[in-house]
Coordinates of C-alpha atoms in Angstrom, one line a residue:
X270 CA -37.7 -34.5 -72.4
X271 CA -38.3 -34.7 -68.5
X272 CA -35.4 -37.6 -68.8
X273 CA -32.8 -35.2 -70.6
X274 CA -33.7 -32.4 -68.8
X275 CA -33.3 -34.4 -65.0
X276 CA -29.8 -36.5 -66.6
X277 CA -28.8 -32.9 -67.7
X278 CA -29.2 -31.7 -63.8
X279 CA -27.5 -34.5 -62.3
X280 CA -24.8 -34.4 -64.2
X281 CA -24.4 -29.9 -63.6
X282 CA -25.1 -31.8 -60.1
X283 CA -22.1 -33.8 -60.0
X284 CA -19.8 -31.1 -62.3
X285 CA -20.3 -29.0 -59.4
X286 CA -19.7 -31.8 -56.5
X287 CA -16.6 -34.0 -58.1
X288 CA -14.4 -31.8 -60.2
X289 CA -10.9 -31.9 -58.9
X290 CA -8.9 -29.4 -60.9
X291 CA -10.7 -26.0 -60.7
X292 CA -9.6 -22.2 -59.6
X293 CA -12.9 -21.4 -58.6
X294 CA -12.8 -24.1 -56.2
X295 CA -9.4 -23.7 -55.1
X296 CA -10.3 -19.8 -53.9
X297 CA -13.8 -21.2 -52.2
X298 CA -12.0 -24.0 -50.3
X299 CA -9.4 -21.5 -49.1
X300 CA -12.0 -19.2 -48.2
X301 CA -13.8 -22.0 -45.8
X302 CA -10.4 -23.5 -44.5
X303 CA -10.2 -19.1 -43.0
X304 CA -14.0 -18.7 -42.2
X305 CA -15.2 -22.1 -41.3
X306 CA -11.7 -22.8 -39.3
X307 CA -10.9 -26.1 -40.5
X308 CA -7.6 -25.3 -41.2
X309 CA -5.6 -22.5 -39.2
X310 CA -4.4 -19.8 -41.3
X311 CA -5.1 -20.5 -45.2
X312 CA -6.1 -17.2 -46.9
X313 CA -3.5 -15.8 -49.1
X314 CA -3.7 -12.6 -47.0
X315 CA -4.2 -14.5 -43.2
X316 CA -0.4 -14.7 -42.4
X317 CA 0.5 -11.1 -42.4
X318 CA -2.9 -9.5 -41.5
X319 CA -4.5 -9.3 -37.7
X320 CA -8.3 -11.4 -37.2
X321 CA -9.8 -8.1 -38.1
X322 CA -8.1 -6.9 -40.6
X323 CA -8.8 -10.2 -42.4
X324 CA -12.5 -10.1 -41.9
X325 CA -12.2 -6.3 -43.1
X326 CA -10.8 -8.4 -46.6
X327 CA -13.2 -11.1 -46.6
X328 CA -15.6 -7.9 -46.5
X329 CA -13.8 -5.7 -49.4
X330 CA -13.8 -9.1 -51.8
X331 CA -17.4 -9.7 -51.2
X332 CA -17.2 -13.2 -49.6
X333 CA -19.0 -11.6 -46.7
X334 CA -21.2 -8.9 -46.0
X335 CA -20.4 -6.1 -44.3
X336 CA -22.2 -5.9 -41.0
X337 CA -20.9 -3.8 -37.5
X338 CA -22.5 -6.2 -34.9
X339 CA -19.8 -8.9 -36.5
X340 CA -17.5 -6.9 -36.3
X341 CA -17.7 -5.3 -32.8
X342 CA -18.0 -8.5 -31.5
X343 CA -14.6 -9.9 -33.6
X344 CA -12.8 -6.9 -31.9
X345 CA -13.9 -8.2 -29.0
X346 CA -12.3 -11.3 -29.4
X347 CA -9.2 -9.6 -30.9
X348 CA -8.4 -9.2 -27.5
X349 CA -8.8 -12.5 -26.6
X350 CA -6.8 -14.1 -29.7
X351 CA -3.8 -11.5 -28.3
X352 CA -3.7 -12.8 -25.5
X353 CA -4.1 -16.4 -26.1
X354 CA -1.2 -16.2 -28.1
X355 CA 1.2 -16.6 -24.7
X356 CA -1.1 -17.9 -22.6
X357 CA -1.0 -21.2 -20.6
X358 CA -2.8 -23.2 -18.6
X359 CA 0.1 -25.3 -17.4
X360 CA 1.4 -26.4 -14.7
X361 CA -2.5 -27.3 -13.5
X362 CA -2.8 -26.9 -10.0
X363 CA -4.0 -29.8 -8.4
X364 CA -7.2 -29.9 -6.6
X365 CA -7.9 -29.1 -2.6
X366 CA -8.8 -32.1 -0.6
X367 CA -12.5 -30.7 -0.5
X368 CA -12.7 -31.5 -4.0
X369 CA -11.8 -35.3 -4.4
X370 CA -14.4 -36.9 -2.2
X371 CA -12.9 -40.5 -0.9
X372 CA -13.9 -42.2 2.1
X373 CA -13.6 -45.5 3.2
X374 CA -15.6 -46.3 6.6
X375 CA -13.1 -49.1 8.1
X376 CA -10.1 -48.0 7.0
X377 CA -10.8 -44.3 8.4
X378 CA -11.2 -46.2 11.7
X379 CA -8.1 -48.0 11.1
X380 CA -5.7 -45.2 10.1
X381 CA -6.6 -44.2 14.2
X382 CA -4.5 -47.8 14.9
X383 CA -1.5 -47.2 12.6
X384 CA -2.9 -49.0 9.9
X385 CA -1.6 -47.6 6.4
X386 CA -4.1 -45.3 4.3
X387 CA -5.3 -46.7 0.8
X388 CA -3.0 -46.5 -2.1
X389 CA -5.0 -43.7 -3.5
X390 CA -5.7 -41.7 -0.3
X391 CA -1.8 -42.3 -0.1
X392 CA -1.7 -40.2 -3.5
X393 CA -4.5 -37.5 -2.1
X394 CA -1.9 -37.0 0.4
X395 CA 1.4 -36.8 -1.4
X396 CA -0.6 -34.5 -4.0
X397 CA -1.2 -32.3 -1.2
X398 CA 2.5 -32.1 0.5
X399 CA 3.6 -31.1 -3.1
X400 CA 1.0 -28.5 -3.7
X401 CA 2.0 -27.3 0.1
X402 CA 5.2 -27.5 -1.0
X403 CA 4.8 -25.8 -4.3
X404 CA 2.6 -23.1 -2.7
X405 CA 6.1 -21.9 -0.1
X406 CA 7.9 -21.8 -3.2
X407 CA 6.0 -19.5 -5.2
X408 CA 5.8 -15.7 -4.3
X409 CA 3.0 -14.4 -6.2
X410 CA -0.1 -16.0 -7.2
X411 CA -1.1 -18.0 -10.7
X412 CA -2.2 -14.8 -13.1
X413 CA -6.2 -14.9 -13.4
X414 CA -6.9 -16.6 -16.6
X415 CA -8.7 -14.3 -19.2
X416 CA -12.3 -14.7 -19.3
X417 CA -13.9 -16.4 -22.6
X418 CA -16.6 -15.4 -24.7
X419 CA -20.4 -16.7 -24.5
X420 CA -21.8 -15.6 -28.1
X421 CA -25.7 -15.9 -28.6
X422 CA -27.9 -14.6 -31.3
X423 CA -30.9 -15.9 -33.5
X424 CA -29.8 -18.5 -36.6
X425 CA -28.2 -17.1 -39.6
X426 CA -26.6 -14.4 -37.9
X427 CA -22.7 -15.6 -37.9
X428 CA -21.8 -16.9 -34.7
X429 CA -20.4 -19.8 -35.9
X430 CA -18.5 -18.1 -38.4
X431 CA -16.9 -15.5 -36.1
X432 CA -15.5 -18.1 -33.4
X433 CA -13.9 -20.2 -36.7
X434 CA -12.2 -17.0 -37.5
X435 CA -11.0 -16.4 -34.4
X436 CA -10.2 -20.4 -33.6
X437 CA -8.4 -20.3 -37.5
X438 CA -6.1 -17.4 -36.2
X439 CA -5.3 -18.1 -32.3
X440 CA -1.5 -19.4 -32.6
X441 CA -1.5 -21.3 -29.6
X442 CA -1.3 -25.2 -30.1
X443 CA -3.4 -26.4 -26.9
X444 CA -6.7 -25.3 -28.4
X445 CA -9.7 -27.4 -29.3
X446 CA -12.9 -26.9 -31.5
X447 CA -15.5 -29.0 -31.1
X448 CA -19.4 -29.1 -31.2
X449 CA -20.9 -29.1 -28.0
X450 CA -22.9 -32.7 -28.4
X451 CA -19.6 -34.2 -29.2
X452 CA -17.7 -32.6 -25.8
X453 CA -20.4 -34.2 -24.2
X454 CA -20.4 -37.8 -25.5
X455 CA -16.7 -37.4 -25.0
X456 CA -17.2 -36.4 -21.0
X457 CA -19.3 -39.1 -20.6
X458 CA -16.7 -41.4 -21.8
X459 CA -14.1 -40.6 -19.6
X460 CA -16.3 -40.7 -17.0
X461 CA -17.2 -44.0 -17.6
X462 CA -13.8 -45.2 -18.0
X463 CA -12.8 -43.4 -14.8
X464 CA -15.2 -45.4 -12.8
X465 CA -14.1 -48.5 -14.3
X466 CA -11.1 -48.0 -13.3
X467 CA -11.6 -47.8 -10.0
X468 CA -11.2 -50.8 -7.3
X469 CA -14.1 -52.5 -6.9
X470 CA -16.7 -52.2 -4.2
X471 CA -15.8 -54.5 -0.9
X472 CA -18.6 -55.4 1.6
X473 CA -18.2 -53.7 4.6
X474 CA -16.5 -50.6 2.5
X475 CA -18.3 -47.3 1.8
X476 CA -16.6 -45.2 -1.3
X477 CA -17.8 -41.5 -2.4
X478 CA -15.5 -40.6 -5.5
X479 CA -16.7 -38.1 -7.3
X480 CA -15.3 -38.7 -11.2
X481 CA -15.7 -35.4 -12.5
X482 CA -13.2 -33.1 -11.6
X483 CA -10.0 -35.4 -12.5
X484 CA -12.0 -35.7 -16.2
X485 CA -12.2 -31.6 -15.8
X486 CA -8.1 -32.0 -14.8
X487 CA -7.5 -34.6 -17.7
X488 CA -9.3 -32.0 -20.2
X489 CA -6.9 -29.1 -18.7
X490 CA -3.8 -30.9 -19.5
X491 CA -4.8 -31.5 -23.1
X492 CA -6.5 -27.8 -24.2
X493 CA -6.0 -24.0 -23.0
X494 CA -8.9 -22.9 -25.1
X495 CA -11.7 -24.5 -25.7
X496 CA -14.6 -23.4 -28.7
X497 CA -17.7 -24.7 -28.2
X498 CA -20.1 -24.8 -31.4
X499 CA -24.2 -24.9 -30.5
X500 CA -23.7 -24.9 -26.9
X501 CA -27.4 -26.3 -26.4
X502 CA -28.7 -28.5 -23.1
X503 CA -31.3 -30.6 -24.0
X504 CA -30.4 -33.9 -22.0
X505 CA -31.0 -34.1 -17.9
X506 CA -27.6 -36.1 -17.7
X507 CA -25.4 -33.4 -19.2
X508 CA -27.4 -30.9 -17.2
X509 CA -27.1 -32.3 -13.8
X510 CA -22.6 -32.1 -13.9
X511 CA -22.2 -29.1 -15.9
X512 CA -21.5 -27.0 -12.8
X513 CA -18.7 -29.1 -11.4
X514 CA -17.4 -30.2 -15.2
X515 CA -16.8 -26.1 -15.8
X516 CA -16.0 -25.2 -12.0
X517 CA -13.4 -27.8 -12.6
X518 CA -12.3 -26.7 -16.4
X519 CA -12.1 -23.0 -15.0
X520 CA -10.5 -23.7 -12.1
X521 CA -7.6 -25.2 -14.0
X522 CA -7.0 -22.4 -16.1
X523 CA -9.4 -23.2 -19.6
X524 CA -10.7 -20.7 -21.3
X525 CA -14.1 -21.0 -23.3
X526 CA -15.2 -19.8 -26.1
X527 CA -19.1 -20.7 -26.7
X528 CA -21.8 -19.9 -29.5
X529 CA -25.6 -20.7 -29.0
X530 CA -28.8 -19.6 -30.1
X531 CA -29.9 -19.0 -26.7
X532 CA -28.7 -16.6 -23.8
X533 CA -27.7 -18.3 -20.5
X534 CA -30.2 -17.1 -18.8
X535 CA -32.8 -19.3 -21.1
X536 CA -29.7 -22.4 -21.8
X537 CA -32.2 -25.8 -20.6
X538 CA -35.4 -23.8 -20.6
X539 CA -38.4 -25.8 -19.1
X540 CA -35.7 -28.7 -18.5
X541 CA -36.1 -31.5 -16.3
X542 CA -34.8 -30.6 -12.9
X543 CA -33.8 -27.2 -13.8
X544 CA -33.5 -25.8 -10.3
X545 CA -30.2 -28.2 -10.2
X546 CA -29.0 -26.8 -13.4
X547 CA -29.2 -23.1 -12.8
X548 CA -25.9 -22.6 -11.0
X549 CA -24.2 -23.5 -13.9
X550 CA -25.7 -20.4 -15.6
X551 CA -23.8 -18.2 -12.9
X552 CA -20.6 -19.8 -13.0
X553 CA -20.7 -19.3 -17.3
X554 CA -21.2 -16.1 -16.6
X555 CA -18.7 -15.5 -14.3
X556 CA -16.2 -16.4 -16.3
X557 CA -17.4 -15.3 -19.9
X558 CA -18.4 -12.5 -21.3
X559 CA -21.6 -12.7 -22.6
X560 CA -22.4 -10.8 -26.0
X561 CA -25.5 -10.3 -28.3
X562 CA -25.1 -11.0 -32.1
X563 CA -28.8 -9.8 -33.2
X564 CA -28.5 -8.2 -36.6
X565 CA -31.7 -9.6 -37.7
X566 CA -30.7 -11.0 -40.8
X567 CA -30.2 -14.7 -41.1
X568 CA -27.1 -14.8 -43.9
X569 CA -28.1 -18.3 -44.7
X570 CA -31.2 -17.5 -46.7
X571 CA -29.3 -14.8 -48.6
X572 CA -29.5 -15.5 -52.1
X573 CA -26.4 -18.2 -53.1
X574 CA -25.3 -20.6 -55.8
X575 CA -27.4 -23.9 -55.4
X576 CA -25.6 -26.8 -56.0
X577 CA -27.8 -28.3 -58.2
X578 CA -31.4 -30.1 -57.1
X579 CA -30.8 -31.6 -53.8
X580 CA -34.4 -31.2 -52.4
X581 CA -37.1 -32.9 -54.2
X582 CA -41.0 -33.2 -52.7
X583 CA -42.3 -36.9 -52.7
X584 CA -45.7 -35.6 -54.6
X585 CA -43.8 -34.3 -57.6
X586 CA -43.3 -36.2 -60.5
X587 CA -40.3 -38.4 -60.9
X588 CA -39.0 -37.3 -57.2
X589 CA -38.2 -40.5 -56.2
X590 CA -36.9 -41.8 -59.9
X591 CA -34.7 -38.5 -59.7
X592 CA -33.3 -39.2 -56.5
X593 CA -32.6 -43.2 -57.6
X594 CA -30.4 -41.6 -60.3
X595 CA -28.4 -39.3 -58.2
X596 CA -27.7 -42.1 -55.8
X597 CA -26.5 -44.1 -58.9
X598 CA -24.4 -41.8 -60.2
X599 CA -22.7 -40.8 -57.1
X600 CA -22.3 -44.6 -56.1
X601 CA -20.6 -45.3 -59.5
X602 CA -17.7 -43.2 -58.6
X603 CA -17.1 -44.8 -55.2
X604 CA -14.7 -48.1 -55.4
X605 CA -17.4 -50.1 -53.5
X606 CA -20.2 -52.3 -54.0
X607 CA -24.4 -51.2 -52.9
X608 CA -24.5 -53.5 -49.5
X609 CA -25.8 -52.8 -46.2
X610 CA -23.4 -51.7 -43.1
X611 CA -23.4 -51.9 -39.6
X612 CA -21.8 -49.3 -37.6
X613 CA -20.2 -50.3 -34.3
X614 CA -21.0 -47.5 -31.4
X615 CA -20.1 -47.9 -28.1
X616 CA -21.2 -51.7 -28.4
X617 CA -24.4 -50.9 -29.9
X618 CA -24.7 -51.8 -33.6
X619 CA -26.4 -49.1 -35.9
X620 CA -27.8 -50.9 -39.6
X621 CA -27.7 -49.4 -42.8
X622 CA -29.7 -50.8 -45.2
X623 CA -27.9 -49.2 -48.2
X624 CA -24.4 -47.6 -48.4
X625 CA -21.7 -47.4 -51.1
X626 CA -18.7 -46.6 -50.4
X627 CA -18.6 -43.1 -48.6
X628 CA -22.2 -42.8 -49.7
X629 CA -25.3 -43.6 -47.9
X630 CA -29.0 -43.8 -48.8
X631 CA -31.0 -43.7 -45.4
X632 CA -35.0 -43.3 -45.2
X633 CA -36.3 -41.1 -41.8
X634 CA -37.2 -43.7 -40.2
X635 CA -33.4 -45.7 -40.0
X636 CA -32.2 -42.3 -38.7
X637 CA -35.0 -40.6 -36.5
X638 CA -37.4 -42.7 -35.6
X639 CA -35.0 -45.2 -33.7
X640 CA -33.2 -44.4 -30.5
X641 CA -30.4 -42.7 -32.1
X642 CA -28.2 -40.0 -30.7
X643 CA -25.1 -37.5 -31.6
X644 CA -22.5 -40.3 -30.8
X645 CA -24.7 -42.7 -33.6
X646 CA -24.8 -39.8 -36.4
X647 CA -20.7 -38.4 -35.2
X648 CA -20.1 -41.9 -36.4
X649 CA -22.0 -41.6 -39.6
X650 CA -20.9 -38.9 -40.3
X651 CA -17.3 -39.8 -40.0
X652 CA -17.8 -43.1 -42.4
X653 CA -19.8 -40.7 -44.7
X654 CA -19.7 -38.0 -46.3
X655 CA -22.6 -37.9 -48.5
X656 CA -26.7 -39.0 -47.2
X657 CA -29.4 -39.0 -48.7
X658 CA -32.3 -38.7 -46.2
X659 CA -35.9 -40.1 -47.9
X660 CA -39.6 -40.2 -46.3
X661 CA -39.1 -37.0 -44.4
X662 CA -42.5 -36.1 -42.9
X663 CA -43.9 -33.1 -42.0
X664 CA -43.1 -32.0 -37.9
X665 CA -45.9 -32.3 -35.8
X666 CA -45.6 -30.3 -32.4
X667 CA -46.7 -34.4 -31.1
X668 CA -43.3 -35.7 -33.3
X669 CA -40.7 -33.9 -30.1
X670 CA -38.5 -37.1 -30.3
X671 CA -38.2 -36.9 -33.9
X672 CA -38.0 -33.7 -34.4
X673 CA -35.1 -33.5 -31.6
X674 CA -33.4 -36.6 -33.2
X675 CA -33.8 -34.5 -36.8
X676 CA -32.0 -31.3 -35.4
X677 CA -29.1 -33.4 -33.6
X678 CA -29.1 -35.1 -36.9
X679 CA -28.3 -31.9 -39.1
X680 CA -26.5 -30.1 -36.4
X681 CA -23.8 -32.9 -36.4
X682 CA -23.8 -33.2 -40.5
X683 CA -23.2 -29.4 -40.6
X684 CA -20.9 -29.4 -38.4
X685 CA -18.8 -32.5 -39.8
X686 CA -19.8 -31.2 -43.6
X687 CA -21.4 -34.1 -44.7
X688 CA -23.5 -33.3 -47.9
X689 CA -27.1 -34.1 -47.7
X690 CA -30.3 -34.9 -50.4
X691 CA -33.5 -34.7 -48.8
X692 CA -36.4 -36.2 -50.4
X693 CA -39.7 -35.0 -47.8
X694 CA -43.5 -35.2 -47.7
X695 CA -43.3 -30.8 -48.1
X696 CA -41.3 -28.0 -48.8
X697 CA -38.5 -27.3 -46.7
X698 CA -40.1 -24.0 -45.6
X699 CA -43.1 -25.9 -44.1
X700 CA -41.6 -28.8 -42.6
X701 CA -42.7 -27.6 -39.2
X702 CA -46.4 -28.0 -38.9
X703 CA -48.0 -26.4 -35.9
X704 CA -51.6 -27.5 -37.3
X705 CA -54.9 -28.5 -35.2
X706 CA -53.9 -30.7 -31.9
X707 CA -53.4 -34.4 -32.3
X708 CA -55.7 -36.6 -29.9
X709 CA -53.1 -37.1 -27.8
X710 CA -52.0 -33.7 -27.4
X711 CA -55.7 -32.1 -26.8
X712 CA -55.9 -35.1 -23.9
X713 CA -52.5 -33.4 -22.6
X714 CA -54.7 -29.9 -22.7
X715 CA -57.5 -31.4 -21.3
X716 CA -55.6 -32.7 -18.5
X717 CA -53.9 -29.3 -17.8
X718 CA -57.6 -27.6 -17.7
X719 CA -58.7 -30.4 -15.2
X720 CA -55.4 -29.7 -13.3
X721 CA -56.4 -26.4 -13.1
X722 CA -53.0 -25.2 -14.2
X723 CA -52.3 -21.7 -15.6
X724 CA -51.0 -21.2 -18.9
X725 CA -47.9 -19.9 -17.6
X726 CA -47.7 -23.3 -15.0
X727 CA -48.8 -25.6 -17.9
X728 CA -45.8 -23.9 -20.3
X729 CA -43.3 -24.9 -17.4
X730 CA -44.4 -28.1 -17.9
X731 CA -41.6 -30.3 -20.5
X732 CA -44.1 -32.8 -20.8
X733 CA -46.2 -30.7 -22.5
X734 CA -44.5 -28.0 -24.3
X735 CA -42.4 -28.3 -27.6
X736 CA -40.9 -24.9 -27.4
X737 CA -37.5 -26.2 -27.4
X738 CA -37.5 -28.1 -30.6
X739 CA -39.9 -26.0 -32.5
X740 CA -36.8 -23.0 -31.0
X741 CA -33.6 -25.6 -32.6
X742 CA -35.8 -26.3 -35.8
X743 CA -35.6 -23.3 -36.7
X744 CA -31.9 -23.5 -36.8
X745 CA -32.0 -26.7 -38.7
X746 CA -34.4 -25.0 -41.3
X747 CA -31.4 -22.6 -42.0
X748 CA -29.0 -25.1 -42.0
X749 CA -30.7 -27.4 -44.2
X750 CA -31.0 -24.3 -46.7
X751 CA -26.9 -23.5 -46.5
X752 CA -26.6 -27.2 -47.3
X753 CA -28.2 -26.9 -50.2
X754 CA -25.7 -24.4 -51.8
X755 CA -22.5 -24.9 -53.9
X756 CA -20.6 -23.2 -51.6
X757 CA -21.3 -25.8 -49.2
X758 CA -21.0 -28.6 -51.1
X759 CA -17.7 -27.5 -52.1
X760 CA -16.4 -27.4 -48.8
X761 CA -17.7 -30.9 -48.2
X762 CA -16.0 -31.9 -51.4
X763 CA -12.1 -30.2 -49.7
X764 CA -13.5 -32.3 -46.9
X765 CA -12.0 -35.4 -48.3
X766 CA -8.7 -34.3 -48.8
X767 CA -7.7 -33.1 -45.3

């Protein structure tokens, strides 16, 4: 009986996940192409109808709920989706002097004799006769570009949802979505490549070049509008050249649209070094308007559609045997063999002990438990688009790498749609166990007592404090339970066809 009843499951499982030819999934896919933005306008209704008016729809035919904060906030952006329409950032204006930072010792003391400037200090200059040139010619001023929108707000509450509608509908073509971790990775890559290219280092020579605002420039002459999804600071590196990344972006005419589950004021709280990030915080602000979505309702837990079983506890019964099957079934469908794979990222190789296909079966400790990052799982996610996670343990507030490498994890498989099946050690709701202090972590008290640090000191402290993940997991606990629904799944299912 238990047999039938868990081959009777799987297969409602995969009816649900693999059928091709259905209406019902032909109005939910068109329905997440409009709300989740991965297509621009796709709802019957979107290409006569205004952003709000088609959220005033999505309302009436009960694909959303109706809530004012939501929708104060998209007339808010009404504005901005107006106005984007004719806006551009182009032509950039190129940088002042003050802002490209190249010196070379011996050949400043040369240019005194004649001797001829450096190729690029040669292109510093003719950059700034055109600009002077440019500046005679021009009668009034570049227009003020309008000022984007940082949207923040506890999980569940839509923020996501309201910058894909707006993204879905702006008809400009020089826009870009993107989750944050991935803009980052990105950065950091054209940094890199920057510096490469650069001349190399001669004795007797002393170069400052400072790489960040031509990447900010090389950004600018690709997007107008950029939408940032999660915008979270967790690493010291991104922190410490966010202020001159969006000084730069800003300064050449981008416009940001951000969500995050944080306000600024708390973006990188008890961070390494914070005192160096906290400038950014005033030039977000200067530039964004910063809004509240707080309707205290997290529309991810509402009652939904599941799309079958797709989290199983390791102590019941048959867990594991179910979980076997699924695997089995889904791998039959793929035109692949069960092998291992290795992943190429950045010239680090990530192993996979068992894929098939587009399918992968992963245990916690492949994924979390080794020094992986967003740029490893952007690249599983982009080789797969279903994983099945096994072994996951509960959180201890001792497990902060883990735990950190978990919410990057599902942050980056939400955002990419990858479908996941989670076998864990307990329920989804009690992942996160703040239980009695581990040895280690009452030797971290102790130490703080001895220091004679008060609590409000010792909470300053990183090394000691896991506010920030235990704060991020409680997103990933409500993504991990929109995951589990068919409406979801379907979505990950159109995935494949775009």
């Amino acid at each position: 009986m238990a047999a039938y009843v868990l081959q009777l499951t799987t297969r409602c499982f995969l009816r649900i996940t693999f059928k091709k030819t259905s209406l019902a999934k032909g109005v939910w896919c068109e329905l997440f192409e409009a709300v989740r933005g991965h297509a621009s306008v796709s709802a019957p209704w979107a290409t006569h109808s205004r952003l709000i008016s088609h959220y005033d729809s999505l309302v009436h035919f009960g694909s959303l709920r109706k809530d004012a904060q939501q929708r104060s906030v998209l007339l808010q952006l009404e504005q901005l989706h107006t106005v984007m329409k004719d806006y551009t950032n182009i032509p950039i204006l190129l940088p002042q002097p003050k802002d490209i930072h190249i010196q070379t010792t011996s050949e400043l003391q040369n240019n005194k004799s004649g001797v001829k400037l450096s190729s690029l200090e040669e292109n510093v200059s003719n950059a700034k006769e055109e600009r002077d040139m440019n500046n005679t010619q021009e009668k009034s001023p570049k227009p003020h570009p309008p000022y984007g929108y940082y949207i923040h707000g506890d999980v569940g509450t839509g923020k996501t949802m309201l910058m894909d509608l707006f993204y879905s509908f702006v008809e400009n073509r020089r826009k870009k979505r993107v989750h944050f971790n991935a803009f980052m990775l990105d950065v950091h890559r054209r940094i890199c490549k920057l510096k490469q290219s650069l001349p190399k280092r001669r004795i007797g020579k002393m170069t400052m070049y400072d790489p960040i605002f031509p990447v900010a420039m090389e950004i600018a002459e690709e997007t107008c509008l950029l939408c940032f999804d999660e915008f979270q600071v967790v690493d010291v590196a991104d922190a410490m050249i966010l202020k001159q990344l969006f000084e730069g972006l800003f300064k050449c005419g981008v416009v940001v649209v951000a969500t995050s589950n944080r306000p600024p004021e708390e973006l990188y709280k008890n961070g390494l070094q914070r005192a160096a990030f906290v400038p950014f915080i005033g030039v977000l602000k200067e530039h964004c308007h910063t809004v509240s979505l707080d309707t205290g309702i997290d529309y991810r837990m509402r009652e939904m559609e599941a799309a079958g079983r797709l989290y199983y506890i390791s102590s019941e019964p048959d867990a594991e045997n179910a979980v076997n099957t699924l695997f089995e079934e889904l791998a039959y469908r793929q035109n692949d063999v069960t092998r291992p794979r290795v992943l190429n990222v950045q010239g680090r190789e990530v192993n996979l002990s068992r894929t098939c296909g587009t399918i992968a079966d992963c245990s916690f400790q492949e994924l979390c438990e080794r020094p992986l990052g967003a740029g490893d799982y952007l690249e599983i996610a982009r080789h797969f688009d279903t994983v099945i996670i096994r072994n996951i343990p509960p959180f201890r507030l001792g497990m902060k790498d883990q735990a950190r490498r978990f919410t990057t994890l599902i942050d980056n498989f939400y955002d990419q749609k990858v479908r996941v099946v989670i076998l864990a050690d307990a329920p989804l709701h009690r992942l996160l166990d703040q239980g009695p202090m581990t040895g280690e972590e009452a030797r971290d008290r102790l130490m703080i007592d001895e220091l004679g640090l008060t609590d409000e000191a010792s909470e300053r402290l990183t090394l000691f404090t896991a506010d920030e993940e235990v704060f991020a997991f409680q997103r990933t606990i409500s993504r991990l339970t929109e995951m589990q629904t068919e409406q979801y799944w379907l979505s990950g299912d159109h995935r494949g066809q775009i």
